Amino acid sequence: MTAALATKHQRSQGQIVLDYGAGGLVRLREQGAAKLRLPFGGHEAILINTGGGLAGGDEFDFTIAVGAQAKLSVTTQAAERVYRTLGPPARVATGLQVGGQAAFSWLPQETILYDGAGLRRSITAEVAEDARLLAVESFIFGRAAMGETLRSVSLRDRWRIRRGGNLIFADDIALSGALPSTAATLGNAGAMATIVLISPDAEAMVEGAREYSAASAWSGKLVARLLAQDSFDLRKSLIPLLHLLAGGIPLPKAWSL
């Protein structure tokens, strides 16, 4: 042989397609390492990655449609871990649809980025004019309890939310190499969260939200950003903020474990 064969690493893939109506489950399709469980007696769904985390080259796709007048909260079994990549990033794509007068909460637990991690993630949502969407995504930069410092990370996080077909929220986060530590970026924070509420009462909730985070509200949407030293400090503000913005809908039980 004139050249060594390139090592082919095993990759994890998963896909969830969920349709949920006012009367409950309409359709569920699971593929690969992505699983979903619907606990009995509540409007709640739990995503499970049986691969135990994300490594470079893994690909996951979640498509969730919540029908008219339905209520549903989706969370994850535990925090997602993104391990050091040997080259390609892990890719996660989430597509959400929220029907008329529906109330949907997208509440995954934290994403923990290990040193050398690579992640490309996108979240797109189509929301009816009179629907309610509460969405959160949070990052933990390294394992503080293990004394880990992120020397290098590659992150691309993209949000696009449309209401009635019109783009109303667009957000992009891009990190490459060492974490930025200026006063205008992360400073000395080791954790951050982005929270978005699309709801007719969003503007009325902004003063309460400011007790826990920086927040702005206009045109039927509220956007908040939280920075904290670590995951423990992040949750001290994030959980009461989510309780406030959930509009009386209980948070998934996984958030209290």
PDB file of C-alpha atoms in Angstrom:
ATOM      1  CA  MET A   1       0.000   0.000   0.000  1.00  0.00           C
ATOM      2  CA  THR A   2       1.351   3.423  -0.939  1.00  0.00           C
ATOM      3  CA  ALA A   3      -0.627   5.352   1.659  1.00  0.00           C
ATOM      4  CA  ALA A   4      -2.168   4.548   4.992  1.00  0.00           C
ATOM      5  CA  LEU A   5      -5.911   4.270   5.001  1.00  0.00           C
ATOM      6  CA  ALA A   6      -7.636   7.125   6.848  1.00  0.00           C
ATOM      7  CA  THR A   7      -9.206   6.085  10.120  1.00  0.00           C
ATOM      8  CA  LYS A   8     -12.979   6.030   9.873  1.00  0.00           C
ATOM      9  CA  HIS A   9     -14.488   7.034  13.198  1.00  0.00           C
ATOM     10  CA  GLN A  10     -17.894   5.862  14.329  1.00  0.00           C
ATOM     11  CA  ARG A  11     -20.462   8.689  14.297  1.00  0.00           C
ATOM     12  CA  SER A  12     -23.780   8.987  16.074  1.00  0.00           C
ATOM     13  CA  GLN A  13     -26.949  10.088  14.312  1.00  0.00           C
ATOM     14  CA  GLY A  14     -30.477  10.666  15.531  1.00  0.00           C
ATOM     15  CA  GLN A  15     -33.775  12.089  14.408  1.00  0.00           C
ATOM     16  CA  ILE A  16     -37.059  12.876  16.124  1.00  0.00           C
ATOM     17  CA  VAL A  17     -40.280  13.852  14.345  1.00  0.00           C
ATOM     18  CA  LEU A  18     -43.093  14.710  16.759  1.00  0.00           C
ATOM     19  CA  ASP A  19     -46.624  15.930  16.044  1.00  0.00           C
ATOM     20  CA  TYR A  20     -48.575  16.841  19.155  1.00  0.00           C
ATOM     21  CA  GLY A  21     -52.182  18.008  19.164  1.00  0.00           C
ATOM     22  CA  ALA A  22     -54.691  19.331  21.667  1.00  0.00           C
ATOM     23  CA  GLY A  23     -55.713  15.733  22.393  1.00  0.00           C
ATOM     24  CA  GLY A  24     -52.159  14.472  22.859  1.00  0.00           C
ATOM     25  CA  LEU A  25     -49.759  12.537  20.659  1.00  0.00           C
ATOM     26  CA  VAL A  26     -50.539  12.485  16.940  1.00  0.00           C
ATOM     27  CA  ARG A  27     -47.331  11.047  15.489  1.00  0.00           C
ATOM     28  CA  LEU A  28     -43.859  10.138  16.734  1.00  0.00           C
ATOM     29  CA  ARG A  29     -40.917   8.849  14.737  1.00  0.00           C
ATOM     30  CA  GLU A  30     -37.558   8.029  16.327  1.00  0.00           C
ATOM     31  CA  GLN A  31     -34.360   7.157  14.520  1.00  0.00           C
ATOM     32  CA  GLY A  32     -30.857   6.264  15.646  1.00  0.00           C
ATOM     33  CA  ALA A  33     -29.603   7.521  19.009  1.00  0.00           C
ATOM     34  CA  ALA A  34     -32.439  10.031  19.466  1.00  0.00           C
ATOM     35  CA  LYS A  35     -35.339   8.898  21.637  1.00  0.00           C
ATOM     36  CA  LEU A  36     -38.358  10.683  23.089  1.00  0.00           C
ATOM     37  CA  ARG A  37     -40.525   9.783  26.059  1.00  0.00           C
ATOM     38  CA  LEU A  38     -43.942  11.192  26.980  1.00  0.00           C
ATOM     39  CA  PRO A  39     -44.534  10.725  30.732  1.00  0.00           C
ATOM     40  CA  PHE A  40     -48.094   9.712  31.557  1.00  0.00           C
ATOM     41  CA  GLY A  41     -50.429  12.359  32.918  1.00  0.00           C
ATOM     42  CA  GLY A  42     -48.823  15.560  31.653  1.00  0.00           C
ATOM     43  CA  HIS A  43     -48.140  17.645  28.565  1.00  0.00           C
ATOM     44  CA  GLU A  44     -44.403  16.985  28.676  1.00  0.00           C
ATOM     45  CA  ALA A  45     -41.840  15.280  26.455  1.00  0.00           C
ATOM     46  CA  ILE A  46     -38.265  14.260  27.259  1.00  0.00           C
ATOM     47  CA  LEU A  47     -35.534  13.974  24.639  1.00  0.00           C
ATOM     48  CA  ILE A  48     -32.867  11.329  25.226  1.00  0.00           C
ATOM     49  CA  ASN A  49     -29.525  10.946  23.452  1.00  0.00           C
ATOM     50  CA  THR A  50     -28.617   7.303  23.961  1.00  0.00           C
ATOM     51  CA  GLY A  51     -25.129   8.034  22.634  1.00  0.00           C
ATOM     52  CA  GLY A  52     -24.285   9.740  25.927  1.00  0.00           C
ATOM     53  CA  GLY A  53     -23.165  13.042  24.406  1.00  0.00           C
ATOM     54  CA  LEU A  54     -22.023  14.633  21.157  1.00  0.00           C
ATOM     55  CA  ALA A  55     -18.689  14.092  19.443  1.00  0.00           C
ATOM     56  CA  GLY A  56     -17.308  15.601  16.261  1.00  0.00           C
ATOM     57  CA  GLY A  57     -19.258  14.434  13.223  1.00  0.00           C
ATOM     58  CA  ASP A  58     -22.417  13.456  15.133  1.00  0.00           C
ATOM     59  CA  GLU A  59     -25.670  14.725  13.595  1.00  0.00           C
ATOM     60  CA  PHE A  60     -29.069  15.146  15.259  1.00  0.00           C
ATOM     61  CA  ASP A  61     -32.311  16.553  13.875  1.00  0.00           C
ATOM     62  CA  PHE A  62     -35.440  17.410  15.879  1.00  0.00           C
ATOM     63  CA  THR A  63     -38.718  18.407  14.199  1.00  0.00           C
ATOM     64  CA  ILE A  64     -41.566  19.233  16.577  1.00  0.00           C
ATOM     65  CA  ALA A  65     -45.026  20.477  15.596  1.00  0.00           C
ATOM     66  CA  VAL A  66     -47.528  21.571  18.243  1.00  0.00           C
ATOM     67  CA  GLY A  67     -51.049  21.843  16.878  1.00  0.00           C
ATOM     68  CA  ALA A  68     -53.761  24.424  17.495  1.00  0.00           C
ATOM     69  CA  GLN A  69     -54.734  24.886  21.163  1.00  0.00           C
ATOM     70  CA  ALA A  70     -52.227  22.247  22.307  1.00  0.00           C
ATOM     71  CA  LYS A  71     -49.917  22.629  25.299  1.00  0.00           C
ATOM     72  CA  LEU A  72     -46.502  20.969  25.426  1.00  0.00           C
ATOM     73  CA  SER A  73     -43.142  21.361  27.133  1.00  0.00           C
ATOM     74  CA  VAL A  74     -40.061  19.605  25.748  1.00  0.00           C
ATOM     75  CA  THR A  75     -36.897  19.121  27.771  1.00  0.00           C
ATOM     76  CA  THR A  76     -33.898  16.772  27.861  1.00  0.00           C
ATOM     77  CA  GLN A  77     -33.143  13.933  30.225  1.00  0.00           C
ATOM     78  CA  ALA A  78     -29.923  15.628  31.345  1.00  0.00           C
ATOM     79  CA  ALA A  79     -27.409  18.235  30.290  1.00  0.00           C
ATOM     80  CA  GLU A  80     -25.949  17.536  26.837  1.00  0.00           C
ATOM     81  CA  ARG A  81     -22.170  17.124  26.674  1.00  0.00           C
ATOM     82  CA  VAL A  82     -20.137  18.114  23.629  1.00  0.00           C
ATOM     83  CA  TYR A  83     -16.763  16.373  23.677  1.00  0.00           C
ATOM     84  CA  ARG A  84     -13.463  17.328  22.050  1.00  0.00           C
ATOM     85  CA  THR A  85     -13.615  16.859  18.306  1.00  0.00           C
ATOM     86  CA  LEU A  86     -10.969  15.265  16.106  1.00  0.00           C
ATOM     87  CA  GLY A  87     -11.951  17.587  13.258  1.00  0.00           C
ATOM     88  CA  PRO A  88     -15.574  18.041  12.180  1.00  0.00           C
ATOM     89  CA  PRO A  89     -18.124  19.656  14.526  1.00  0.00           C
ATOM     90  CA  ALA A  90     -21.226  18.006  15.903  1.00  0.00           C
ATOM     91  CA  ARG A  91     -24.376  19.285  14.205  1.00  0.00           C
ATOM     92  CA  VAL A  92     -27.811  19.737  15.783  1.00  0.00           C
ATOM     93  CA  ALA A  93     -30.807  21.160  13.887  1.00  0.00           C
ATOM     94  CA  THR A  94     -34.100  21.934  15.632  1.00  0.00           C
ATOM     95  CA  GLY A  95     -37.279  22.921  13.777  1.00  0.00           C
ATOM     96  CA  LEU A  96     -40.368  24.007  15.727  1.00  0.00           C
ATOM     97  CA  GLN A  97     -43.934  24.764  14.630  1.00  0.00           C
ATOM     98  CA  VAL A  98     -46.511  26.244  17.005  1.00  0.00           C
ATOM     99  CA  GLY A  99     -50.152  26.365  15.890  1.00  0.00           C
ATOM    100  CA  GLY A 100     -52.899  28.831  16.676  1.00  0.00           C
ATOM    101  CA  GLN A 101     -53.598  29.426  20.402  1.00  0.00           C
ATOM    102  CA  ALA A 102     -51.024  26.765  21.285  1.00  0.00           C
ATOM    103  CA  ALA A 103     -48.533  27.080  24.156  1.00  0.00           C
ATOM    104  CA  PHE A 104     -45.143  25.459  23.628  1.00  0.00           C
ATOM    105  CA  SER A 105     -42.039  25.535  25.809  1.00  0.00           C
ATOM    106  CA  TRP A 106     -38.658  24.437  24.408  1.00  0.00           C
ATOM    107  CA  LEU A 107     -36.645  23.882  27.597  1.00  0.00           C
ATOM    108  CA  PRO A 108     -33.609  21.629  27.068  1.00  0.00           C
ATOM    109  CA  GLN A 109     -31.170  21.462  29.935  1.00  0.00           C
ATOM    110  CA  GLU A 110     -27.700  22.931  29.592  1.00  0.00           C
ATOM    111  CA  THR A 111     -25.166  22.149  26.867  1.00  0.00           C
ATOM    112  CA  ILE A 112     -21.700  21.575  28.362  1.00  0.00           C
ATOM    113  CA  LEU A 113     -18.801  22.353  26.023  1.00  0.00           C
ATOM    114  CA  TYR A 114     -15.591  20.452  26.777  1.00  0.00           C
ATOM    115  CA  ASP A 115     -12.179  21.779  25.805  1.00  0.00           C
ATOM    116  CA  GLY A 116     -11.722  21.388  22.051  1.00  0.00           C
ATOM    117  CA  ALA A 117     -15.450  20.902  21.401  1.00  0.00           C
ATOM    118  CA  GLY A 118     -16.997  21.791  18.050  1.00  0.00           C
ATOM    119  CA  LEU A 119     -20.731  22.434  17.656  1.00  0.00           C
ATOM    120  CA  ARG A 120     -22.940  23.823  14.880  1.00  0.00           C
ATOM    121  CA  ARG A 121     -26.516  24.287  16.025  1.00  0.00           C
ATOM    122  CA  SER A 122     -29.576  25.890  14.477  1.00  0.00           C
ATOM    123  CA  ILE A 123     -33.041  26.585  15.872  1.00  0.00           C
ATOM    124  CA  THR A 124     -35.856  27.650  13.562  1.00  0.00           C
ATOM    125  CA  ALA A 125     -39.434  28.255  14.677  1.00  0.00           C
ATOM    126  CA  GLU A 126     -42.688  29.117  12.945  1.00  0.00           C
ATOM    127  CA  VAL A 127     -45.191  30.555  15.417  1.00  0.00           C
ATOM    128  CA  ALA A 128     -48.854  31.426  14.791  1.00  0.00           C
ATOM    129  CA  GLU A 129     -49.922  35.007  15.477  1.00  0.00           C
ATOM    130  CA  ASP A 130     -51.859  34.072  18.616  1.00  0.00           C
ATOM    131  CA  ALA A 131     -49.558  31.300  19.877  1.00  0.00           C
ATOM    132  CA  ARG A 132     -47.106  31.291  22.775  1.00  0.00           C
ATOM    133  CA  LEU A 133     -43.498  30.084  22.559  1.00  0.00           C
ATOM    134  CA  LEU A 134     -40.978  30.032  25.407  1.00  0.00           C
ATOM    135  CA  ALA A 135     -37.493  28.873  24.383  1.00  0.00           C
ATOM    136  CA  VAL A 136     -34.190  28.642  26.246  1.00  0.00           C
ATOM    137  CA  GLU A 137     -30.711  27.456  25.346  1.00  0.00           C
ATOM    138  CA  SER A 138     -27.831  27.583  27.802  1.00  0.00           C
ATOM    139  CA  PHE A 139     -24.116  26.838  27.559  1.00  0.00           C
ATOM    140  CA  ILE A 140     -21.635  25.782  30.226  1.00  0.00           C
ATOM    141  CA  PHE A 141     -18.039  26.477  29.213  1.00  0.00           C
ATOM    142  CA  GLY A 142     -15.962  23.644  30.618  1.00  0.00           C
ATOM    143  CA  ARG A 143     -16.283  21.565  33.761  1.00  0.00           C
ATOM    144  CA  ALA A 144     -15.501  23.938  36.625  1.00  0.00           C
ATOM    145  CA  ALA A 145     -15.806  21.147  39.211  1.00  0.00           C
ATOM    146  CA  MET A 146     -13.035  19.271  37.369  1.00  0.00           C
ATOM    147  CA  GLY A 147     -10.839  22.361  37.144  1.00  0.00           C
ATOM    148  CA  GLU A 148     -11.160  22.403  33.355  1.00  0.00           C
ATOM    149  CA  THR A 149     -10.405  25.588  31.444  1.00  0.00           C
ATOM    150  CA  LEU A 150     -11.521  25.938  27.849  1.00  0.00           C
ATOM    151  CA  ARG A 151      -8.418  26.756  25.834  1.00  0.00           C
ATOM    152  CA  SER A 152     -10.192  26.351  22.512  1.00  0.00           C
ATOM    153  CA  VAL A 153     -13.774  25.860  21.382  1.00  0.00           C
ATOM    154  CA  SER A 154     -15.640  26.177  18.085  1.00  0.00           C
ATOM    155  CA  LEU A 155     -19.306  27.170  18.369  1.00  0.00           C
ATOM    156  CA  ARG A 156     -21.874  28.426  15.875  1.00  0.00           C
ATOM    157  CA  ASP A 157     -25.378  28.899  17.293  1.00  0.00           C
ATOM    158  CA  ARG A 158     -28.135  30.273  15.041  1.00  0.00           C
ATOM    159  CA  TRP A 159     -31.734  31.238  15.940  1.00  0.00           C
ATOM    160  CA  ARG A 160     -34.478  32.232  13.506  1.00  0.00           C
ATOM    161  CA  ILE A 161     -38.073  32.715  14.722  1.00  0.00           C
ATOM    162  CA  ARG A 162     -40.984  33.751  12.506  1.00  0.00           C
ATOM    163  CA  ARG A 163     -44.459  34.757  13.606  1.00  0.00           C
ATOM    164  CA  GLY A 164     -47.206  34.675  11.030  1.00  0.00           C
ATOM    165  CA  GLY A 165     -44.528  34.159   8.377  1.00  0.00           C
ATOM    166  CA  ASN A 166     -42.541  37.281   9.347  1.00  0.00           C
ATOM    167  CA  LEU A 167     -39.048  37.102  10.812  1.00  0.00           C
ATOM    168  CA  ILE A 168     -39.202  38.561  14.331  1.00  0.00           C
ATOM    169  CA  PHE A 169     -36.045  37.200  15.992  1.00  0.00           C
ATOM    170  CA  ALA A 170     -32.598  36.416  14.590  1.00  0.00           C
ATOM    171  CA  ASP A 171     -29.563  35.709  16.719  1.00  0.00           C
ATOM    172  CA  ASP A 172     -26.120  34.280  15.935  1.00  0.00           C
ATOM    173  CA  ILE A 173     -23.326  33.362  18.331  1.00  0.00           C
ATOM    174  CA  ALA A 174     -19.902  32.491  16.962  1.00  0.00           C
ATOM    175  CA  LEU A 175     -16.937  31.492  19.115  1.00  0.00           C
ATOM    176  CA  SER A 176     -13.628  30.204  17.826  1.00  0.00           C
ATOM    177  CA  GLY A 177     -10.436  29.534  19.748  1.00  0.00           C
ATOM    178  CA  ALA A 178     -10.139  30.936  23.252  1.00  0.00           C
ATOM    179  CA  LEU A 179     -13.257  32.341  24.901  1.00  0.00           C
ATOM    180  CA  PRO A 180     -13.616  36.140  24.685  1.00  0.00           C
ATOM    181  CA  SER A 181     -13.184  37.705  28.116  1.00  0.00           C
ATOM    182  CA  THR A 182     -13.806  41.412  27.624  1.00  0.00           C
ATOM    183  CA  ALA A 183     -16.451  43.354  29.542  1.00  0.00           C
ATOM    184  CA  ALA A 184     -18.544  43.503  26.353  1.00  0.00           C
ATOM    185  CA  THR A 185     -18.457  39.713  25.864  1.00  0.00           C
ATOM    186  CA  LEU A 186     -18.254  36.949  28.486  1.00  0.00           C
ATOM    187  CA  GLY A 187     -15.973  38.627  30.995  1.00  0.00           C
ATOM    188  CA  ASN A 188     -15.197  35.942  33.582  1.00  0.00           C
ATOM    189  CA  ALA A 189     -18.493  34.090  33.046  1.00  0.00           C
ATOM    190  CA  GLY A 190     -18.409  30.330  32.688  1.00  0.00           C
ATOM    191  CA  ALA A 191     -22.066  29.950  31.714  1.00  0.00           C
ATOM    192  CA  MET A 192     -24.661  31.783  29.672  1.00  0.00           C
ATOM    193  CA  ALA A 193     -28.294  31.403  28.601  1.00  0.00           C
ATOM    194  CA  THR A 194     -30.547  32.937  25.976  1.00  0.00           C
ATOM    195  CA  ILE A 195     -34.278  33.073  26.688  1.00  0.00           C
ATOM    196  CA  VAL A 196     -36.953  34.108  24.177  1.00  0.00           C
ATOM    197  CA  LEU A 197     -40.669  34.511  24.848  1.00  0.00           C
ATOM    198  CA  ILE A 198     -43.087  35.054  21.974  1.00  0.00           C
ATOM    199  CA  SER A 199     -46.458  35.918  23.474  1.00  0.00           C
ATOM    200  CA  PRO A 200     -49.106  38.654  23.482  1.00  0.00           C
ATOM    201  CA  ASP A 201     -48.234  39.354  27.144  1.00  0.00           C
ATOM    202  CA  ALA A 202     -44.443  39.402  26.660  1.00  0.00           C
ATOM    203  CA  GLU A 203     -44.025  43.140  27.157  1.00  0.00           C
ATOM    204  CA  ALA A 204     -46.015  43.073  30.397  1.00  0.00           C
ATOM    205  CA  MET A 205     -43.508  40.583  31.853  1.00  0.00           C
ATOM    206  CA  VAL A 206     -40.296  42.465  31.191  1.00  0.00           C
ATOM    207  CA  GLU A 207     -40.038  44.244  34.554  1.00  0.00           C
ATOM    208  CA  GLY A 208     -40.364  40.964  36.418  1.00  0.00           C
ATOM    209  CA  ALA A 209     -37.781  39.352  34.110  1.00  0.00           C
ATOM    210  CA  ARG A 210     -35.283  42.119  34.895  1.00  0.00           C
ATOM    211  CA  GLU A 211     -35.112  40.920  38.489  1.00  0.00           C
ATOM    212  CA  TYR A 212     -33.176  37.907  37.189  1.00  0.00           C
ATOM    213  CA  SER A 213     -31.449  38.988  33.972  1.00  0.00           C
ATOM    214  CA  ALA A 214     -30.916  41.642  31.363  1.00  0.00           C
ATOM    215  CA  ALA A 215     -34.126  41.688  29.321  1.00  0.00           C
ATOM    216  CA  SER A 216     -35.881  43.684  26.620  1.00  0.00           C
ATOM    217  CA  ALA A 217     -39.406  43.358  25.235  1.00  0.00           C
ATOM    218  CA  TRP A 218     -41.116  44.840  22.204  1.00  0.00           C
ATOM    219  CA  SER A 219     -43.695  43.872  19.575  1.00  0.00           C
ATOM    220  CA  GLY A 220     -44.940  40.812  21.448  1.00  0.00           C
ATOM    221  CA  LYS A 221     -41.547  39.281  22.242  1.00  0.00           C
ATOM    222  CA  LEU A 222     -39.167  39.245  25.191  1.00  0.00           C
ATOM    223  CA  VAL A 223     -35.457  38.464  24.936  1.00  0.00           C
ATOM    224  CA  ALA A 224     -33.217  37.872  27.946  1.00  0.00           C
ATOM    225  CA  ARG A 225     -29.564  36.961  28.311  1.00  0.00           C
ATOM    226  CA  LEU A 226     -27.989  35.542  31.443  1.00  0.00           C
ATOM    227  CA  LEU A 227     -24.310  35.293  32.344  1.00  0.00           C
ATOM    228  CA  ALA A 228     -23.093  33.426  35.417  1.00  0.00           C
ATOM    229  CA  GLN A 229     -19.895  32.098  36.917  1.00  0.00           C
ATOM    230  CA  ASP A 230     -20.949  28.462  36.642  1.00  0.00           C
ATOM    231  CA  SER A 231     -23.953  26.210  36.097  1.00  0.00           C
ATOM    232  CA  PHE A 232     -25.065  26.406  39.733  1.00  0.00           C
ATOM    233  CA  ASP A 233     -25.188  30.196  39.696  1.00  0.00           C
ATOM    234  CA  LEU A 234     -26.876  30.151  36.281  1.00  0.00           C
ATOM    235  CA  ARG A 235     -29.741  27.972  37.527  1.00  0.00           C
ATOM    236  CA  LYS A 236     -30.295  30.192  40.574  1.00  0.00           C
ATOM    237  CA  SER A 237     -31.522  32.904  38.211  1.00  0.00           C
ATOM    238  CA  LEU A 238     -32.660  30.834  35.236  1.00  0.00           C
ATOM    239  CA  ILE A 239     -35.188  28.603  36.999  1.00  0.00           C
ATOM    240  CA  PRO A 240     -37.190  31.426  38.654  1.00  0.00           C
ATOM    241  CA  LEU A 241     -37.067  33.357  35.379  1.00  0.00           C
ATOM    242  CA  LEU A 242     -38.495  30.394  33.472  1.00  0.00           C
ATOM    243  CA  HIS A 243     -41.186  29.951  36.138  1.00  0.00           C
ATOM    244  CA  LEU A 244     -42.166  33.588  35.633  1.00  0.00           C
ATOM    245  CA  LEU A 245     -42.261  33.406  31.841  1.00  0.00           C
ATOM    246  CA  ALA A 246     -43.968  30.004  31.621  1.00  0.00           C
ATOM    247  CA  GLY A 247     -47.357  31.617  32.137  1.00  0.00           C
ATOM    248  CA  GLY A 248     -48.555  29.181  34.789  1.00  0.00           C
ATOM    249  CA  ILE A 249     -47.418  26.068  32.880  1.00  0.00           C
ATOM    250  CA  PRO A 250     -45.258  23.931  35.253  1.00  0.00           C
ATOM    251  CA  LEU A 251     -41.627  23.438  34.302  1.00  0.00           C
ATOM    252  CA  PRO A 252     -40.685  19.881  33.293  1.00  0.00           C
ATOM    253  CA  LYS A 253     -39.849  17.672  36.270  1.00  0.00           C
ATOM    254  CA  ALA A 254     -36.320  17.169  34.935  1.00  0.00           C
ATOM    255  CA  TRP A 255     -35.527  20.786  35.829  1.00  0.00           C
ATOM    256  CA  SER A 256     -36.121  20.108  39.514  1.00  0.00           C
ATOM    257  CA  LEU A 257     -34.007  16.953  39.805  1.00  0.00           C
TER     258      LEU A 257
END
